Amino acid sequence: MKFTPDSRFMVLCGKFVSLVQINLLWLLCSVPLFTAGAATCAMLSCLTAMKKEEETGFKAFFRFFSRHFWQATIFWLLMVFLGVMLGLDYRLVAYMDFPGRMAVIGVICFCGLGLILVSGLIFPLLVRYPGSLRDTVVNAVLLSLAHLPKMLLITGMNLLPLLLLVVLPQVFVFFSFLLPVCGFSLIALYDLTVADKIFAPLEDRQEPPDE
């Protein structure tokens, strides 16, 4: 095996190092919690740059972080607020006894699922097509409905660590060492790959016809 800089092995090693670096930077910038949205946008931007073989280092990450900080933070806090409200509503209704209780619980669960689905596309949209709060949310809802199977794949991957922890804790413990190393960046890379397939038809329509 040749270990030249252009060899397949060295390219894969370089991508792995980039994934580890992006993962660690995302964890560092997500520690204050309220900055998790901006950190996620920076991670997705760096992963997009990595796929294009562009710069993905420390400077690039924080450049993307500052670029998306305000909008991403607003989106993140809004999603957290809605999630907390739905969780509190569920706990309140679950301990009450009134006609139509199960129907109300069903509506709350449906809204929660919708929030999870749409949130999986908010940050990829913000990175790819920066726009207003209203336009981004509307586009995320419409695209999520139009590409529901793909959004279920994104949601399933995002919830995979939590599902393993609840359903298969032994398996979660076995793979948990990957999360602080490159687990979150691998999940984000998968999400980005699926999101690219969602955005592809839109970009094909925008391409000018060949003369």
mmCIF file of C-alpha atoms in Angstrom:
data_model
loop_
_atom_site.group_PDB
_atom_site.id
_atom_site.type_symbol
_atom_site.label_atom_id
_atom_site.label_comp_id
_atom_site.label_asym_id
_atom_site.label_seq_id
_atom_site.Cartn_x
_atom_site.Cartn_y
_atom_site.Cartn_z
ATOM 1 C CA MET A 1 0.000 0.000 0.000
ATOM 2 C CA LYS A 2 1.359 3.404 -1.009
ATOM 3 C CA PHE A 3 1.127 6.169 1.596
ATOM 4 C CA THR A 4 1.371 9.104 -0.786
ATOM 5 C CA PRO A 5 -0.652 12.241 0.096
ATOM 6 C CA ASP A 6 -3.080 11.498 -2.751
ATOM 7 C CA SER A 7 -3.592 7.826 -1.904
ATOM 8 C CA ARG A 8 -7.055 6.611 -0.924
ATOM 9 C CA PHE A 9 -5.855 5.646 2.554
ATOM 10 C CA MET A 10 -4.385 9.084 3.286
ATOM 11 C CA VAL A 11 -7.523 10.824 1.959
ATOM 12 C CA LEU A 12 -9.676 8.700 4.282
ATOM 13 C CA CYS A 13 -7.365 9.461 7.209
ATOM 14 C CA GLY A 14 -7.638 13.165 6.434
ATOM 15 C CA LYS A 15 -11.431 12.985 6.375
ATOM 16 C CA PHE A 16 -11.466 11.075 9.656
ATOM 17 C CA VAL A 17 -9.258 13.710 11.301
ATOM 18 C CA SER A 18 -11.614 16.411 9.990
ATOM 19 C CA LEU A 19 -14.631 14.552 11.411
ATOM 20 C CA VAL A 20 -12.943 14.278 14.818
ATOM 21 C CA GLN A 21 -11.985 17.950 14.796
ATOM 22 C CA ILE A 22 -15.487 19.080 13.776
ATOM 23 C CA ASN A 23 -17.030 16.797 16.402
ATOM 24 C CA LEU A 24 -14.857 18.193 19.206
ATOM 25 C CA LEU A 25 -15.478 21.791 18.162
ATOM 26 C CA TRP A 26 -19.238 21.139 18.067
ATOM 27 C CA LEU A 27 -19.145 19.657 21.574
ATOM 28 C CA LEU A 28 -17.079 22.591 22.860
ATOM 29 C CA CYS A 29 -19.407 25.208 21.365
ATOM 30 C CA SER A 30 -22.550 23.347 22.502
ATOM 31 C CA VAL A 31 -21.555 23.351 26.181
ATOM 32 C CA PRO A 32 -23.426 26.623 26.935
ATOM 33 C CA LEU A 33 -26.521 24.857 25.445
ATOM 34 C CA PHE A 34 -28.051 28.048 24.025
ATOM 35 C CA THR A 35 -25.267 28.108 21.395
ATOM 36 C CA ALA A 36 -26.012 24.543 20.213
ATOM 37 C CA GLY A 37 -27.922 25.861 17.189
ATOM 38 C CA ALA A 38 -25.022 27.984 15.963
ATOM 39 C CA ALA A 39 -22.615 25.102 16.653
ATOM 40 C CA THR A 40 -24.808 22.769 14.581
ATOM 41 C CA CYS A 41 -24.850 25.214 11.667
ATOM 42 C CA ALA A 42 -21.072 25.534 11.891
ATOM 43 C CA MET A 43 -20.714 21.736 11.925
ATOM 44 C CA LEU A 44 -22.978 21.332 8.882
ATOM 45 C CA SER A 45 -21.123 24.105 7.050
ATOM 46 C CA CYS A 46 -17.769 22.449 7.762
ATOM 47 C CA LEU A 47 -19.073 19.066 6.636
ATOM 48 C CA THR A 48 -20.320 20.667 3.417
ATOM 49 C CA ALA A 49 -16.876 22.210 2.937
ATOM 50 C CA MET A 50 -15.255 18.831 3.638
ATOM 51 C CA LYS A 51 -17.328 17.197 0.901
ATOM 52 C CA LYS A 52 -16.124 19.936 -1.459
ATOM 53 C CA GLU A 53 -12.535 19.456 -0.216
ATOM 54 C CA GLU A 54 -12.425 23.001 1.173
ATOM 55 C CA GLU A 55 -11.076 24.303 4.485
ATOM 56 C CA THR A 56 -12.678 22.746 7.584
ATOM 57 C CA GLY A 57 -10.304 23.776 10.345
ATOM 58 C CA PHE A 58 -10.620 25.820 13.521
ATOM 59 C CA LYS A 59 -10.859 29.175 11.727
ATOM 60 C CA ALA A 60 -13.471 27.906 9.263
ATOM 61 C CA PHE A 61 -15.631 26.471 12.040
ATOM 62 C CA PHE A 62 -15.738 29.713 14.015
ATOM 63 C CA ARG A 63 -16.263 31.748 10.849
ATOM 64 C CA PHE A 64 -19.393 29.699 10.140
ATOM 65 C CA PHE A 65 -20.327 29.836 13.832
ATOM 66 C CA SER A 66 -20.328 33.650 13.878
ATOM 67 C CA ARG A 67 -22.055 33.864 10.491
ATOM 68 C CA HIS A 68 -25.086 31.841 11.603
ATOM 69 C CA PHE A 69 -25.045 32.731 15.304
ATOM 70 C CA TRP A 70 -28.100 34.955 15.652
ATOM 71 C CA GLN A 71 -30.498 33.139 13.344
ATOM 72 C CA ALA A 72 -29.428 29.680 14.479
ATOM 73 C CA THR A 73 -29.739 30.679 18.138
ATOM 74 C CA ILE A 74 -33.259 32.027 17.580
ATOM 75 C CA PHE A 75 -34.287 28.813 15.813
ATOM 76 C CA TRP A 76 -32.709 26.660 18.530
ATOM 77 C CA LEU A 77 -34.327 28.531 21.424
ATOM 78 C CA LEU A 78 -37.681 28.493 19.629
ATOM 79 C CA MET A 79 -37.512 24.728 19.111
ATOM 80 C CA VAL A 80 -36.458 24.161 22.732
ATOM 81 C CA PHE A 81 -39.316 26.370 23.950
ATOM 82 C CA LEU A 82 -41.885 24.512 21.840
ATOM 83 C CA GLY A 83 -40.478 21.154 22.943
ATOM 84 C CA VAL A 84 -40.639 22.121 26.623
ATOM 85 C CA MET A 85 -44.213 23.413 26.210
ATOM 86 C CA LEU A 86 -45.312 20.169 24.548
ATOM 87 C CA GLY A 87 -43.584 18.138 27.257
ATOM 88 C CA LEU A 88 -45.294 20.107 30.011
ATOM 89 C CA ASP A 89 -48.657 19.791 28.269
ATOM 90 C CA TYR A 90 -48.193 16.032 28.016
ATOM 91 C CA ARG A 91 -47.324 15.686 31.705
ATOM 92 C CA LEU A 92 -50.281 17.849 32.684
ATOM 93 C CA VAL A 93 -52.801 15.960 30.535
ATOM 94 C CA ALA A 94 -51.371 12.535 31.421
ATOM 95 C CA TYR A 95 -52.351 12.967 35.082
ATOM 96 C CA MET A 96 -55.812 14.360 34.387
ATOM 97 C CA ASP A 97 -59.016 12.423 33.801
ATOM 98 C CA PHE A 98 -61.515 14.004 31.423
ATOM 99 C CA PRO A 99 -63.460 13.041 28.274
ATOM 100 C CA GLY A 100 -61.263 13.099 25.201
ATOM 101 C CA ARG A 101 -58.046 12.770 27.205
ATOM 102 C CA MET A 102 -56.484 10.255 24.807
ATOM 103 C CA ALA A 103 -57.376 12.436 21.832
ATOM 104 C CA VAL A 104 -55.568 15.391 23.412
ATOM 105 C CA ILE A 105 -52.546 13.206 24.160
ATOM 106 C CA GLY A 106 -52.597 12.049 20.542
ATOM 107 C CA VAL A 107 -52.591 15.652 19.301
ATOM 108 C CA ILE A 108 -49.690 16.540 21.610
ATOM 109 C CA CYS A 109 -47.675 13.513 20.418
ATOM 110 C CA PHE A 110 -48.464 14.358 16.785
ATOM 111 C CA CYS A 111 -47.261 17.936 17.305
ATOM 112 C CA GLY A 112 -44.137 16.632 19.020
ATOM 113 C CA LEU A 113 -43.373 14.312 16.111
ATOM 114 C CA GLY A 114 -43.942 17.167 13.675
ATOM 115 C CA LEU A 115 -41.550 19.379 15.632
ATOM 116 C CA ILE A 116 -38.869 16.673 15.602
ATOM 117 C CA LEU A 117 -39.293 16.082 11.862
ATOM 118 C CA VAL A 118 -39.153 19.762 10.925
ATOM 119 C CA SER A 119 -36.237 20.506 13.267
ATOM 120 C CA GLY A 120 -34.156 17.951 11.358
ATOM 121 C CA LEU A 121 -34.289 20.186 8.267
ATOM 122 C CA ILE A 122 -34.157 23.655 9.844
ATOM 123 C CA PHE A 123 -30.381 23.901 10.184
ATOM 124 C CA PRO A 124 -29.491 22.275 6.821
ATOM 125 C CA LEU A 125 -31.875 24.775 5.211
ATOM 126 C CA LEU A 126 -30.358 27.687 7.103
ATOM 127 C CA VAL A 127 -26.871 26.670 5.990
ATOM 128 C CA ARG A 128 -27.815 26.019 2.364
ATOM 129 C CA TYR A 129 -30.429 28.724 1.800
ATOM 130 C CA PRO A 130 -30.127 31.544 4.365
ATOM 131 C CA GLY A 131 -33.447 33.352 4.709
ATOM 132 C CA SER A 132 -35.916 34.879 7.111
ATOM 133 C CA LEU A 133 -37.338 33.013 10.102
ATOM 134 C CA ARG A 134 -40.754 32.680 8.472
ATOM 135 C CA ASP A 135 -39.438 31.501 5.077
ATOM 136 C CA THR A 136 -37.094 28.930 6.638
ATOM 137 C CA VAL A 137 -39.830 27.461 8.851
ATOM 138 C CA VAL A 138 -42.384 27.348 6.009
ATOM 139 C CA ASN A 139 -39.880 25.730 3.635
ATOM 140 C CA ALA A 140 -38.849 23.212 6.297
ATOM 141 C CA VAL A 141 -42.488 22.214 6.886
ATOM 142 C CA LEU A 142 -43.290 21.911 3.174
ATOM 143 C CA LEU A 143 -40.135 19.955 2.346
ATOM 144 C CA SER A 144 -40.628 17.663 5.342
ATOM 145 C CA LEU A 145 -44.139 16.804 4.155
ATOM 146 C CA ALA A 146 -43.018 16.355 0.537
ATOM 147 C CA HIS A 147 -40.092 14.099 1.520
ATOM 148 C CA LEU A 148 -41.495 12.330 4.573
ATOM 149 C CA PRO A 149 -39.624 9.003 4.081
ATOM 150 C CA LYS A 150 -36.267 10.814 3.880
ATOM 151 C CA MET A 151 -37.134 12.961 6.896
ATOM 152 C CA LEU A 152 -37.953 9.806 8.856
ATOM 153 C CA LEU A 153 -34.442 8.564 8.038
ATOM 154 C CA ILE A 154 -32.936 11.825 9.321
ATOM 155 C CA THR A 155 -35.090 11.736 12.454
ATOM 156 C CA GLY A 156 -34.245 8.088 13.102
ATOM 157 C CA MET A 157 -30.522 8.806 12.828
ATOM 158 C CA ASN A 158 -30.758 11.870 15.098
ATOM 159 C CA LEU A 159 -32.628 9.856 17.734
ATOM 160 C CA LEU A 160 -30.446 6.742 17.363
ATOM 161 C CA PRO A 161 -28.237 7.370 20.453
ATOM 162 C CA LEU A 162 -31.307 7.992 22.614
ATOM 163 C CA LEU A 163 -33.111 4.943 21.224
ATOM 164 C CA LEU A 164 -30.085 2.746 21.882
ATOM 165 C CA LEU A 165 -29.819 4.102 25.431
ATOM 166 C CA VAL A 166 -33.473 3.292 26.151
ATOM 167 C CA VAL A 167 -33.957 0.071 24.181
ATOM 168 C CA LEU A 168 -30.457 -1.470 24.052
ATOM 169 C CA PRO A 169 -28.331 0.087 26.818
ATOM 170 C CA GLN A 170 -25.621 -2.568 26.440
ATOM 171 C CA VAL A 171 -25.189 -1.669 22.771
ATOM 172 C CA PHE A 172 -25.196 2.040 23.646
ATOM 173 C CA VAL A 173 -22.380 1.523 26.176
ATOM 174 C CA PHE A 174 -20.397 -0.409 23.558
ATOM 175 C CA PHE A 175 -20.658 2.381 20.963
ATOM 176 C CA SER A 176 -20.734 5.364 23.356
ATOM 177 C CA PHE A 177 -16.999 5.957 23.007
ATOM 178 C CA LEU A 178 -17.630 7.041 19.394
ATOM 179 C CA LEU A 179 -19.910 9.947 20.342
ATOM 180 C CA PRO A 180 -17.268 12.284 21.844
ATOM 181 C CA VAL A 181 -14.770 11.308 19.128
ATOM 182 C CA CYS A 182 -16.719 11.484 15.884
ATOM 183 C CA GLY A 183 -20.240 10.165 16.562
ATOM 184 C CA PHE A 184 -22.120 13.462 16.287
ATOM 185 C CA SER A 185 -20.280 14.576 13.167
ATOM 186 C CA LEU A 186 -21.010 11.192 11.532
ATOM 187 C CA ILE A 187 -24.712 11.590 12.335
ATOM 188 C CA ALA A 188 -24.639 15.126 10.910
ATOM 189 C CA LEU A 189 -22.829 13.877 7.791
ATOM 190 C CA TYR A 190 -25.557 11.281 7.240
ATOM 191 C CA ASP A 191 -28.248 13.947 7.741
ATOM 192 C CA LEU A 192 -26.485 16.217 5.270
ATOM 193 C CA THR A 193 -26.265 13.434 2.680
ATOM 194 C CA VAL A 194 -30.007 12.770 2.922
ATOM 195 C CA ALA A 195 -30.774 16.510 2.929
ATOM 196 C CA ASP A 196 -28.742 16.900 -0.280
ATOM 197 C CA LYS A 197 -31.133 14.457 -1.952
ATOM 198 C CA ILE A 198 -34.076 16.544 -0.730
ATOM 199 C CA PHE A 199 -32.559 19.765 -2.068
ATOM 200 C CA ALA A 200 -31.349 18.276 -5.379
ATOM 201 C CA PRO A 201 -34.693 18.587 -7.260
ATOM 202 C CA LEU A 202 -34.970 22.245 -6.194
ATOM 203 C CA GLU A 203 -31.494 23.054 -7.484
ATOM 204 C CA ASP A 204 -32.098 21.180 -10.743
ATOM 205 C CA ARG A 205 -35.092 23.424 -11.422
ATOM 206 C CA GLN A 206 -33.039 26.546 -10.748
ATOM 207 C CA GLU A 207 -30.316 25.613 -13.226
ATOM 208 C CA PRO A 208 -30.656 27.565 -16.475
ATOM 209 C CA PRO A 209 -31.445 25.435 -19.536
ATOM 210 C CA ASP A 210 -28.590 24.679 -21.892
ATOM 211 C CA GLU A 211 -28.569 26.927 -24.925
#
